[in-house]
Amino acid sequence: MIEMYGVSKVYPGQVVALDDINLRIRGGEFVFLVGPSGAGKSTFVRLVYGEERPTRGLVLVDGRNVGRLRPREIPYLRRRLGVVFQDFKLLNDRTVFENVAFALRVTGASGREIRRRVPAVLSLVGLEDRARARPLELSGGEQQRVSLARAIVTGPSAVLADEPTGNLDPDTSWDIVNLLLRINRAGTTVVMATHAKAIVDRLRMRVVAIENGRIIRDEPRGSYS
Amino acid sequence: MIRMWWRAWAEALSSIRRNALLSGVSVSTVALCLLVLGAFVLAALNLQALAGTVEAQVEVRAFLKDGLSPQRTSQLVTAVQELAGVREVKFVSRGEALRRLGEQLGKDSGVLEAVGDSNPLPDAIEVKVEPRLMDQVTEALSAMSEVDRVLGRRELVGRILAVTQAMKALGLGLAALLAVATLVVIANTIRLTVFARRAEVRIMKLVGATDGFIRGPFVLEGMMLGFVGAVVASAAAWYGYGWLSGLVRSSLPFIPVLPRDQLLPSVALGLVALGTVLGALGSAISLRRFLRV
């Protein structure tokens, strides 16, 4: 599903974010990407959804070379991936419903399809009652659930979550992680970059540890450190 | 495809509503810029018309020797008409000249009675000339044996010519300059609306919107703002021109003013077209930077 071979990313000014990464994530896997801030986790995520191109090496998503995609092909890559960020990235001047519907409209979905799928996803994340609320009327955990709903409403084959619990308290964080687990059990690949040690240690899923841009550990049932 | 179009319109409209304040600012800016441009164009057109009228009135007067036969006079008129730079020739008999003098004197025309039947004025021809060729015409007239004396206000014509030509060149240059300034201001104003929504553009990109999909509503929005601004400017120009031309006609009646109904529709059409195009262009240009995510 997601593969990297000899991938390096050097930002202008000789800042090495990733250094010779080799990794295969199969369809349906749940992977924690752990490591201190600035280790390269966000760069990893950006390379997968095509916001950055690798300086060296090969990034494959569903067998397609992301680094070689033409700019106008990138939107279609992103429609097969759902992305969740630490800061939610919601549009505060639109309702919860509209925020989720946004991702569908972009694909040219019909009004009927939107009215069918958005409520379904909202009830999956437990926000069916808040469809008409605006993001700033919601708690942080609820906002993150909206952004999660937006990420999965198009039925992506993988969800990339970059520090999705970074702004949330422990209880709320577990809500989000449990949702990600549910999404994963339905067959969606999930990659979650995090430094929430408690969560990683408790779940015992595959853990890829990155430090200074290199993979220092890759264990099938790993812990945070 | 049709659904996409409909969506773009709906998005553009709802975005204008959401950003009501900024949209209002953009519309006012566009309207103001176009109004200034329009006012200038109207003024320039009027000045040009005025210059044209003044140039058309430049004339040379040739006084004829006494005792020419009517036949020779009419031959002379035909000959003068053939000269390069002559627009119109009119024969003014001495009787006619006396009558005109009486009119000019008005109340004081009594002095003419002292003259009695002996009219001291000569026959003359009035020649309307192309201002540039005035000297040539004057020389040619002086050389004719039937002509006694040629009268033409040469320096005055030279000055008028200089002024009208400067007016034309200056008007054209200023109009072009103003058009460019308008474009810059409008593009920047619309950049402001795009900038206010850069988060939205970024999120659209993240969820896989194509550039065309993102651009559509923005460009439509820019077009609508430009269109509305231009309509406002045109309306203001319509009423403003009506008011101002009325004022000029009543207090400075000797200045010819181009009629509104003949002038304004084409100027307004130009402004609306310009506003719409500039709005679309401004949006598209401003968006380019934010699409590179």
Coordinates of C-alpha atoms in Angstrom, one line a residue:
Chain A
M1 CA 0.0 0.0 0.0
I2 CA 2.7 2.5 1.1
E3 CA 6.3 1.8 0.2
M4 CA 9.5 3.7 0.5
Y5 CA 12.8 2.7 -0.9
G6 CA 16.0 4.6 -0.1
V7 CA 14.0 7.8 0.5
S8 CA 15.7 11.0 1.7
K9 CA 14.4 14.4 2.0
V10 CA 16.7 17.4 2.3
Y11 CA 15.1 20.8 2.8
P12 CA 16.9 24.0 1.5
G13 CA 19.8 24.9 3.8
Q14 CA 21.0 21.2 4.0
V15 CA 18.3 20.3 6.6
V16 CA 18.1 16.5 6.4
A17 CA 14.5 15.6 7.4
L18 CA 14.6 11.9 6.2
D19 CA 17.7 9.8 5.5
D20 CA 17.5 6.6 3.5
I21 CA 14.1 5.3 4.6
N22 CA 13.1 1.8 3.6
L23 CA 9.6 0.7 4.6
R24 CA 6.6 -1.3 3.4
I25 CA 3.2 -0.8 4.9
R26 CA 0.6 -3.4 3.6
G27 CA -3.0 -2.7 3.0
G28 CA -5.1 -2.9 6.1
E29 CA -2.2 -2.4 8.5
F30 CA -2.2 -0.1 11.5
V31 CA 1.2 1.6 12.0
F32 CA 2.4 4.0 14.7
L33 CA 5.1 6.3 13.6
V34 CA 6.9 7.4 16.7
G35 CA 9.8 9.7 17.6
P36 CA 10.6 13.0 19.1
S37 CA 9.5 16.3 17.5
G38 CA 11.4 17.1 14.4
A39 CA 12.4 13.5 13.8
G40 CA 10.9 13.5 10.4
K41 CA 7.4 12.1 11.1
S42 CA 5.5 15.0 9.4
T43 CA 7.9 14.9 6.4
F44 CA 7.1 11.2 6.1
V45 CA 3.4 11.9 6.0
R46 CA 3.8 14.8 3.5
L47 CA 5.8 12.6 1.1
V48 CA 3.0 10.1 1.1
Y49 CA 0.2 12.5 0.1
G50 CA 2.4 14.4 -2.3
E51 CA 2.9 17.7 -0.6
E52 CA 6.6 17.2 -0.7
R53 CA 8.7 15.3 -3.2
P54 CA 11.6 13.1 -2.1
T55 CA 15.1 14.4 -2.7
R56 CA 16.2 10.8 -3.4
G57 CA 14.4 7.4 -3.5
L58 CA 11.1 6.0 -4.4
V59 CA 7.7 6.6 -2.6
L60 CA 5.0 4.3 -3.8
V61 CA 1.3 4.5 -2.9
D62 CA -0.8 1.7 -4.4
G63 CA 2.2 1.0 -6.6
R64 CA 2.3 4.5 -8.1
N65 CA 5.4 6.6 -7.8
V66 CA 4.3 9.7 -5.9
G67 CA 7.5 11.6 -6.6
R68 CA 6.9 11.4 -10.3
L69 CA 3.3 12.3 -10.3
R70 CA 2.4 15.4 -12.4
P71 CA 0.9 18.2 -10.4
R72 CA -2.5 17.6 -11.9
E73 CA -2.4 13.9 -10.9
I74 CA -1.8 14.7 -7.2
P75 CA -5.5 15.5 -6.4
Y76 CA -6.5 12.0 -7.5
L77 CA -3.8 10.5 -5.2
R78 CA -5.2 12.6 -2.3
R79 CA -8.7 11.4 -2.9
R80 CA -7.6 7.9 -2.1
L81 CA -5.9 9.1 1.2
G82 CA -7.6 10.6 4.2
V83 CA -5.4 13.1 6.1
V84 CA -5.9 14.2 9.7
F85 CA -3.8 16.9 11.4
Q86 CA -3.0 18.0 14.9
D87 CA -4.7 21.4 14.3
F88 CA -7.8 19.8 12.6
K89 CA -7.7 22.2 9.7
L90 CA -11.5 22.8 9.7
L91 CA -13.2 25.8 8.1
N92 CA -14.6 27.7 11.0
D93 CA -17.2 29.6 9.0
R94 CA -19.0 26.5 7.9
T95 CA -21.1 23.9 9.7
V96 CA -19.8 20.5 10.6
F97 CA -21.9 19.0 7.9
E98 CA -20.4 21.4 5.3
N99 CA -16.8 20.7 6.5
V100 CA -17.4 17.0 5.9
A101 CA -19.3 17.4 2.7
F102 CA -16.4 19.5 1.4
A103 CA -14.3 16.5 0.7
L104 CA -17.1 14.9 -1.3
R105 CA -18.0 18.0 -3.3
V106 CA -14.4 18.2 -4.4
T107 CA -14.8 14.8 -6.1
G108 CA -17.9 16.0 -7.9
A109 CA -20.3 14.0 -5.8
S110 CA -24.0 14.6 -6.3
G111 CA -26.2 16.3 -3.7
R112 CA -28.0 13.0 -3.0
E113 CA -24.8 11.2 -2.4
I114 CA -23.7 13.9 0.0
R115 CA -26.9 13.8 1.9
R116 CA -26.6 10.1 2.2
R117 CA -22.9 9.7 3.2
V118 CA -22.2 12.7 5.4
P119 CA -24.8 11.8 8.1
A120 CA -23.6 8.2 8.0
V121 CA -20.0 9.2 8.7
L122 CA -21.0 11.8 11.3
S123 CA -22.9 9.1 13.2
L124 CA -19.9 6.8 12.9
V125 CA -17.8 9.5 14.8
G126 CA -20.7 10.2 17.1
L127 CA -21.5 13.7 16.0
E128 CA -24.8 13.1 14.3
D129 CA -26.4 15.7 16.6
R130 CA -23.8 18.4 15.9
A131 CA -24.1 18.6 12.1
R132 CA -25.3 22.2 12.2
A133 CA -22.8 23.4 14.7
R134 CA -19.7 25.3 13.7
P135 CA -16.3 24.0 14.6
L136 CA -15.5 26.7 17.2
E137 CA -18.7 25.7 19.1
L138 CA -17.2 22.2 19.6
S139 CA -14.6 20.8 21.9
G140 CA -11.1 19.9 20.6
G141 CA -12.0 16.2 20.6
E142 CA -15.2 16.8 18.7
Q143 CA -13.3 19.0 16.2
Q144 CA -10.8 16.2 15.6
R145 CA -13.7 13.8 15.1
V146 CA -15.1 16.1 12.4
S147 CA -11.8 16.2 10.7
L148 CA -11.6 12.4 10.9
A149 CA -15.1 12.2 9.4
R150 CA -13.9 14.4 6.6
A151 CA -10.9 12.1 6.0
I152 CA -13.0 8.9 5.7
V153 CA -16.1 10.2 4.0
T154 CA -14.7 9.5 0.5
G155 CA -13.8 5.9 1.5
P156 CA -10.0 6.2 1.2
S157 CA -7.8 3.2 1.2
A158 CA -5.5 4.7 3.8
V159 CA -5.8 7.3 6.6
L160 CA -2.7 9.4 7.5
A161 CA -2.9 11.0 10.9
D162 CA -0.2 13.5 11.8
E163 CA -0.2 13.9 15.6
P164 CA -4.0 13.7 15.7
T165 CA -4.1 13.7 19.5
G166 CA -1.4 16.3 20.0
N167 CA -3.9 19.0 21.1
L168 CA -6.2 16.7 23.1
D169 CA -6.3 15.5 26.7
P170 CA -5.8 11.7 27.4
D171 CA -9.4 10.7 27.5
T172 CA -10.3 12.5 24.3
S173 CA -7.2 11.1 22.7
W174 CA -8.4 7.6 23.3
D175 CA -11.7 8.4 21.6
I176 CA -9.8 9.4 18.5
V177 CA -7.6 6.4 18.6
N178 CA -10.5 4.1 19.1
L179 CA -12.2 5.6 16.1
L180 CA -9.0 5.0 14.1
L181 CA -9.0 1.4 15.2
R182 CA -12.6 1.0 14.1
I183 CA -11.7 2.5 10.7
N184 CA -8.8 0.1 10.5
R185 CA -10.9 -2.9 11.3
A186 CA -13.1 -2.0 8.4
G187 CA -10.1 -2.5 6.2
T188 CA -8.5 0.9 5.9
T189 CA -4.8 1.3 6.3
V190 CA -4.0 3.7 9.2
V191 CA -0.6 5.4 9.7
M192 CA -0.6 7.5 12.9
A193 CA 2.4 9.7 13.7
T194 CA 2.4 10.3 17.4
H195 CA 4.3 10.8 20.6
A196 CA 1.5 9.6 22.8
K197 CA 3.6 7.0 24.7
A198 CA 0.6 5.6 26.7
I199 CA -1.4 4.9 23.7
V200 CA 1.4 3.2 21.7
D201 CA 2.5 1.1 24.7
R202 CA -1.1 -0.1 25.5
L203 CA -2.1 -1.1 21.9
R204 CA 1.0 -3.1 20.9
M205 CA 0.6 -2.5 17.2
R206 CA 3.4 -2.2 14.6
V207 CA 5.7 0.7 15.7
V208 CA 8.2 2.4 13.4
A209 CA 10.5 4.6 15.4
I210 CA 12.2 7.5 13.6
E211 CA 15.0 9.6 15.0
N212 CA 17.1 12.2 13.2
G213 CA 15.5 11.2 9.9
R214 CA 16.3 7.5 10.2
I215 CA 14.3 4.4 11.1
I216 CA 15.9 3.1 14.3
R217 CA 13.3 0.4 15.0
D218 CA 10.4 -1.4 13.2
E219 CA 8.6 -3.9 15.4
P220 CA 5.4 -5.8 14.6
R221 CA 4.0 -5.5 18.2
G222 CA 6.2 -2.7 19.5
S223 CA 6.2 -0.2 22.2
Y224 CA 7.1 3.5 22.3
S225 CA 10.7 3.2 23.4
Chain B
M1 CA -20.1 19.2 -16.0
I2 CA -23.3 21.2 -15.6
R3 CA -23.3 20.2 -11.9
M4 CA -19.7 21.6 -11.7
W5 CA -20.9 24.9 -13.2
W6 CA -23.8 25.1 -10.9
R7 CA -21.6 24.4 -7.9
A8 CA -19.1 27.0 -9.0
W9 CA -21.8 29.7 -9.1
A10 CA -23.3 28.5 -5.8
E11 CA -19.9 28.5 -4.1
A12 CA -19.0 31.9 -5.5
L13 CA -22.3 33.4 -4.3
S14 CA -22.1 31.9 -0.9
S15 CA -18.5 33.0 -0.5
I16 CA -19.5 36.5 -1.3
R17 CA -22.1 36.3 1.3
R18 CA -19.7 34.8 3.9
N19 CA -17.1 37.5 3.2
A20 CA -19.6 40.2 2.9
L21 CA -17.4 42.9 4.3
L22 CA -14.4 42.2 2.1
S23 CA -16.7 41.7 -0.9
G24 CA -18.2 45.2 -0.2
V25 CA -14.7 46.7 0.1
S26 CA -13.7 45.0 -3.2
V27 CA -16.8 46.2 -5.0
S28 CA -16.3 49.8 -3.7
T29 CA -12.7 49.8 -4.8
V30 CA -13.5 48.5 -8.2
A31 CA -16.3 51.0 -8.5
L32 CA -14.2 53.9 -7.4
C33 CA -11.3 53.0 -9.7
L34 CA -13.6 52.5 -12.7
L35 CA -15.5 55.7 -11.9
V36 CA -12.2 57.7 -11.9
L37 CA -11.2 56.0 -15.2
G38 CA -14.7 56.5 -16.6
A39 CA -14.8 60.2 -15.6
F40 CA -11.4 60.7 -17.1
V41 CA -12.4 59.0 -20.4
L42 CA -15.6 61.2 -20.5
A43 CA -13.6 64.3 -19.9
A44 CA -11.1 63.4 -22.5
L45 CA -13.7 62.6 -25.1
N46 CA -15.3 66.0 -24.4
L47 CA -12.1 67.8 -24.6
Q48 CA -11.3 66.1 -27.8
A49 CA -14.7 67.1 -29.2
L50 CA -14.0 70.6 -28.0
A51 CA -10.6 70.6 -29.7
G52 CA -12.2 69.4 -32.9
T53 CA -14.8 72.2 -32.8
V54 CA -12.2 74.8 -32.2
E55 CA -10.0 73.5 -35.0
A56 CA -13.0 73.4 -37.3
Q57 CA -13.6 77.1 -36.7
V58 CA -10.1 78.2 -37.7
E59 CA -10.6 80.5 -40.7
V60 CA -8.8 82.9 -42.9
R61 CA -10.6 86.0 -44.3
A62 CA -9.5 87.4 -47.6
F63 CA -10.8 90.9 -48.6
L64 CA -11.3 91.3 -52.3
K65 CA -10.4 94.2 -54.5
D66 CA -13.3 96.6 -55.4
G67 CA -15.2 96.2 -58.6
L68 CA -14.8 92.5 -59.4
S69 CA -17.5 91.1 -61.6
P70 CA -19.8 88.4 -60.0
Q71 CA -18.4 86.0 -62.5
R72 CA -14.8 86.5 -61.4
T73 CA -15.8 86.3 -57.8
S74 CA -17.4 82.9 -58.3
Q75 CA -14.4 81.7 -60.3
L76 CA -12.3 82.8 -57.4
V77 CA -14.4 80.9 -54.9
T78 CA -14.0 77.8 -57.0
A79 CA -10.3 78.3 -57.3
V80 CA -9.9 78.7 -53.5
Q81 CA -12.0 75.6 -52.9
E82 CA -9.4 73.6 -54.9
L83 CA -6.6 74.7 -52.5
A84 CA -5.2 72.0 -50.2
G85 CA -6.3 72.4 -46.6
V86 CA -9.4 74.4 -47.4
R87 CA -12.6 73.0 -45.9
E88 CA -15.2 75.5 -46.8
V89 CA -15.4 78.8 -48.7
K90 CA -18.0 81.3 -48.2
F91 CA -18.5 84.5 -50.0
V92 CA -19.5 87.5 -47.9
S93 CA -20.7 90.4 -49.9
R94 CA -20.1 94.0 -48.6
G95 CA -23.8 94.3 -47.9
E96 CA -23.8 91.2 -45.9
A97 CA -20.8 92.4 -44.0
L98 CA -22.4 95.6 -43.1
R99 CA -25.5 93.9 -41.9
R100 CA -23.3 91.6 -39.7
L101 CA -21.5 94.6 -38.3
G102 CA -24.9 96.1 -37.4
E103 CA -25.8 93.0 -35.5
Q104 CA -22.5 93.0 -33.7
L105 CA -22.9 96.5 -32.7
G106 CA -26.4 95.9 -31.4
K107 CA -27.6 99.0 -29.5
D108 CA -24.8 101.1 -31.0
S109 CA -25.8 100.2 -34.6
G110 CA -27.0 103.8 -34.8
V111 CA -23.4 104.8 -35.7
L112 CA -23.9 103.0 -39.0
E113 CA -26.5 105.5 -40.0
A114 CA -23.8 108.1 -40.2
V115 CA -22.3 106.0 -42.9
G116 CA -25.5 106.3 -44.9
D117 CA -25.6 104.6 -48.2
S118 CA -21.9 104.6 -48.8
N119 CA -20.8 101.2 -47.6
P120 CA -17.1 101.3 -46.8
L121 CA -16.7 97.6 -46.4
P122 CA -15.2 95.4 -49.2
D123 CA -16.4 92.1 -50.4
A124 CA -14.7 89.2 -48.7
I125 CA -14.4 85.4 -48.7
E126 CA -14.3 83.4 -45.5
V127 CA -12.1 80.3 -45.8
K128 CA -12.3 77.5 -43.1
V129 CA -9.0 75.9 -43.1
E130 CA -7.1 72.9 -41.8
P131 CA -5.1 74.5 -39.0
R132 CA -1.9 72.8 -40.0
L133 CA -2.1 74.1 -43.5
M134 CA -3.1 77.6 -42.6
D135 CA 0.2 79.2 -43.7
Q136 CA 0.1 77.7 -47.1
V137 CA -3.5 78.8 -47.7
T138 CA -2.7 82.3 -46.5
E139 CA 0.2 82.5 -49.0
A140 CA -1.8 81.2 -51.8
L141 CA -4.6 83.6 -51.1
S142 CA -2.2 86.6 -50.9
A143 CA -0.8 85.7 -54.3
M144 CA -4.1 85.9 -56.0
S145 CA -4.6 89.1 -58.0
E146 CA -8.3 89.5 -56.9
V147 CA -7.3 89.5 -53.3
D148 CA -6.5 92.8 -51.6
R149 CA -5.6 91.7 -48.1
V150 CA -5.6 88.5 -46.1
L151 CA -6.5 88.4 -42.5
G152 CA -5.8 85.3 -40.3
R153 CA -4.9 85.1 -36.7
R154 CA -1.9 83.0 -37.1
E155 CA -0.4 82.9 -33.6
L156 CA -3.8 82.2 -32.1
V157 CA -4.2 79.3 -34.4
G158 CA -0.7 78.0 -33.6
R159 CA -1.5 78.2 -29.9
I160 CA -4.8 76.5 -30.3
L161 CA -3.2 73.8 -32.3
A162 CA -0.5 73.2 -29.7
V163 CA -3.0 73.0 -26.9
T164 CA -5.4 70.6 -28.7
Q165 CA -2.6 68.3 -29.8
A166 CA -1.1 68.2 -26.3
M167 CA -4.6 67.5 -25.0
K168 CA -5.0 64.5 -27.2
A169 CA -1.6 63.0 -26.4
L170 CA -1.9 63.7 -22.7
G171 CA -5.4 62.3 -22.6
L172 CA -4.3 59.1 -24.3
G173 CA -1.3 58.6 -22.1
L174 CA -3.2 59.4 -18.9
A175 CA -6.0 57.1 -19.8
A176 CA -3.5 54.2 -20.4
L177 CA -1.8 55.0 -17.1
L178 CA -5.1 55.1 -15.2
A179 CA -6.2 51.8 -16.8
V180 CA -3.0 50.1 -15.5
A181 CA -3.4 51.6 -12.1
T182 CA -7.0 50.4 -12.0
L183 CA -5.8 46.9 -12.9
V184 CA -3.2 46.9 -10.1
V185 CA -5.6 48.1 -7.5
I186 CA -8.3 45.6 -8.5
A187 CA -5.9 42.7 -8.6
N188 CA -4.6 43.6 -5.2
T189 CA -8.1 44.0 -3.7
I190 CA -9.1 40.6 -5.0
R191 CA -5.8 39.2 -3.7
L192 CA -7.0 40.3 -0.3
T193 CA -10.2 38.2 -0.6
V194 CA -8.1 35.3 -1.8
F195 CA -5.6 35.8 1.0
A196 CA -8.4 35.8 3.5
R197 CA -9.4 32.4 2.3
R198 CA -6.0 30.7 1.9
A199 CA -6.8 28.2 4.6
E200 CA -9.8 27.2 2.6
V201 CA -7.7 26.8 -0.5
R202 CA -5.1 24.7 1.4
I203 CA -7.8 22.4 2.8
M204 CA -9.3 22.0 -0.7
K205 CA -6.0 21.0 -2.0
L206 CA -5.5 18.5 0.9
V207 CA -8.8 16.8 0.2
G208 CA -7.9 16.4 -3.4
A209 CA -9.5 19.3 -5.2
T210 CA -8.1 19.9 -8.7
D211 CA -6.8 23.4 -9.4
G212 CA -9.6 24.0 -11.9
F213 CA -12.1 23.1 -9.3
I214 CA -10.6 25.6 -6.8
R215 CA -10.1 28.3 -9.4
G216 CA -13.7 28.2 -10.8
P217 CA -15.6 29.7 -7.9
F218 CA -12.8 32.3 -7.2
V219 CA -12.7 33.5 -10.8
L220 CA -16.5 33.7 -10.9
E221 CA -16.4 35.6 -7.6
G222 CA -13.9 38.0 -9.0
M223 CA -16.0 38.5 -12.1
M224 CA -19.1 39.1 -10.1
L225 CA -17.3 41.6 -7.8
G226 CA -15.9 43.3 -10.9
F227 CA -19.2 43.3 -12.7
V228 CA -21.1 44.8 -9.7
G229 CA -18.4 47.4 -9.1
A230 CA -18.5 48.4 -12.8
V231 CA -22.3 48.7 -12.8
V232 CA -22.1 50.9 -9.7
A233 CA -19.4 53.0 -11.4
S234 CA -21.5 53.3 -14.6
A235 CA -24.6 54.3 -12.7
A236 CA -22.6 57.0 -10.9
A237 CA -21.1 58.1 -14.2
W238 CA -24.6 58.3 -15.8
Y239 CA -26.1 60.5 -13.1
G240 CA -22.9 62.5 -12.5
Y241 CA -22.5 63.2 -16.2
G242 CA -26.1 64.3 -16.5
W243 CA -25.8 66.6 -13.6
L244 CA -22.4 68.1 -14.6
S245 CA -23.3 68.5 -18.3
G246 CA -26.5 70.3 -17.2
L247 CA -24.4 72.6 -15.1
V248 CA -22.0 73.3 -17.9
R249 CA -24.7 74.0 -20.4
S250 CA -26.5 76.5 -18.1
S251 CA -23.5 78.4 -16.9
L252 CA -20.9 78.0 -19.7
P253 CA -23.2 77.6 -22.8
F254 CA -20.4 78.4 -25.2
I255 CA -18.6 75.1 -24.3
P256 CA -20.1 72.2 -26.3
V257 CA -20.9 69.1 -24.2
L258 CA -21.4 65.8 -25.8
P259 CA -24.9 64.5 -25.2
R260 CA -25.2 61.8 -22.5
D261 CA -27.5 59.4 -24.3
Q262 CA -25.0 59.2 -27.2
L263 CA -21.8 58.9 -25.1
L264 CA -22.6 57.1 -21.9
P265 CA -23.9 53.7 -23.2
S266 CA -20.7 52.8 -24.9
V267 CA -18.5 54.1 -22.1
A268 CA -20.6 52.2 -19.5
L269 CA -20.4 49.1 -21.6
G270 CA -16.7 49.5 -21.8
L271 CA -16.4 49.9 -18.0
V272 CA -18.6 46.9 -17.3
A273 CA -16.6 44.7 -19.7
L274 CA -13.3 46.0 -18.2
G275 CA -14.5 45.5 -14.6
T276 CA -15.6 41.9 -15.3
V277 CA -12.4 41.0 -17.1
L278 CA -10.2 42.7 -14.5
G279 CA -12.1 40.9 -11.7
A280 CA -11.6 37.5 -13.3
L281 CA -8.0 38.3 -14.1
G282 CA -7.2 39.6 -10.6
S283 CA -8.6 36.4 -9.0
A284 CA -6.8 34.1 -11.3
I285 CA -3.5 35.9 -10.8
S286 CA -3.8 36.1 -7.1
L287 CA -4.8 32.5 -6.8
R288 CA -1.7 31.2 -8.6
R289 CA 0.5 31.6 -5.6
F290 CA -1.8 29.7 -3.2
L291 CA -2.4 26.8 -5.6
R292 CA 1.2 25.6 -5.2
V293 CA 0.7 23.4 -2.3

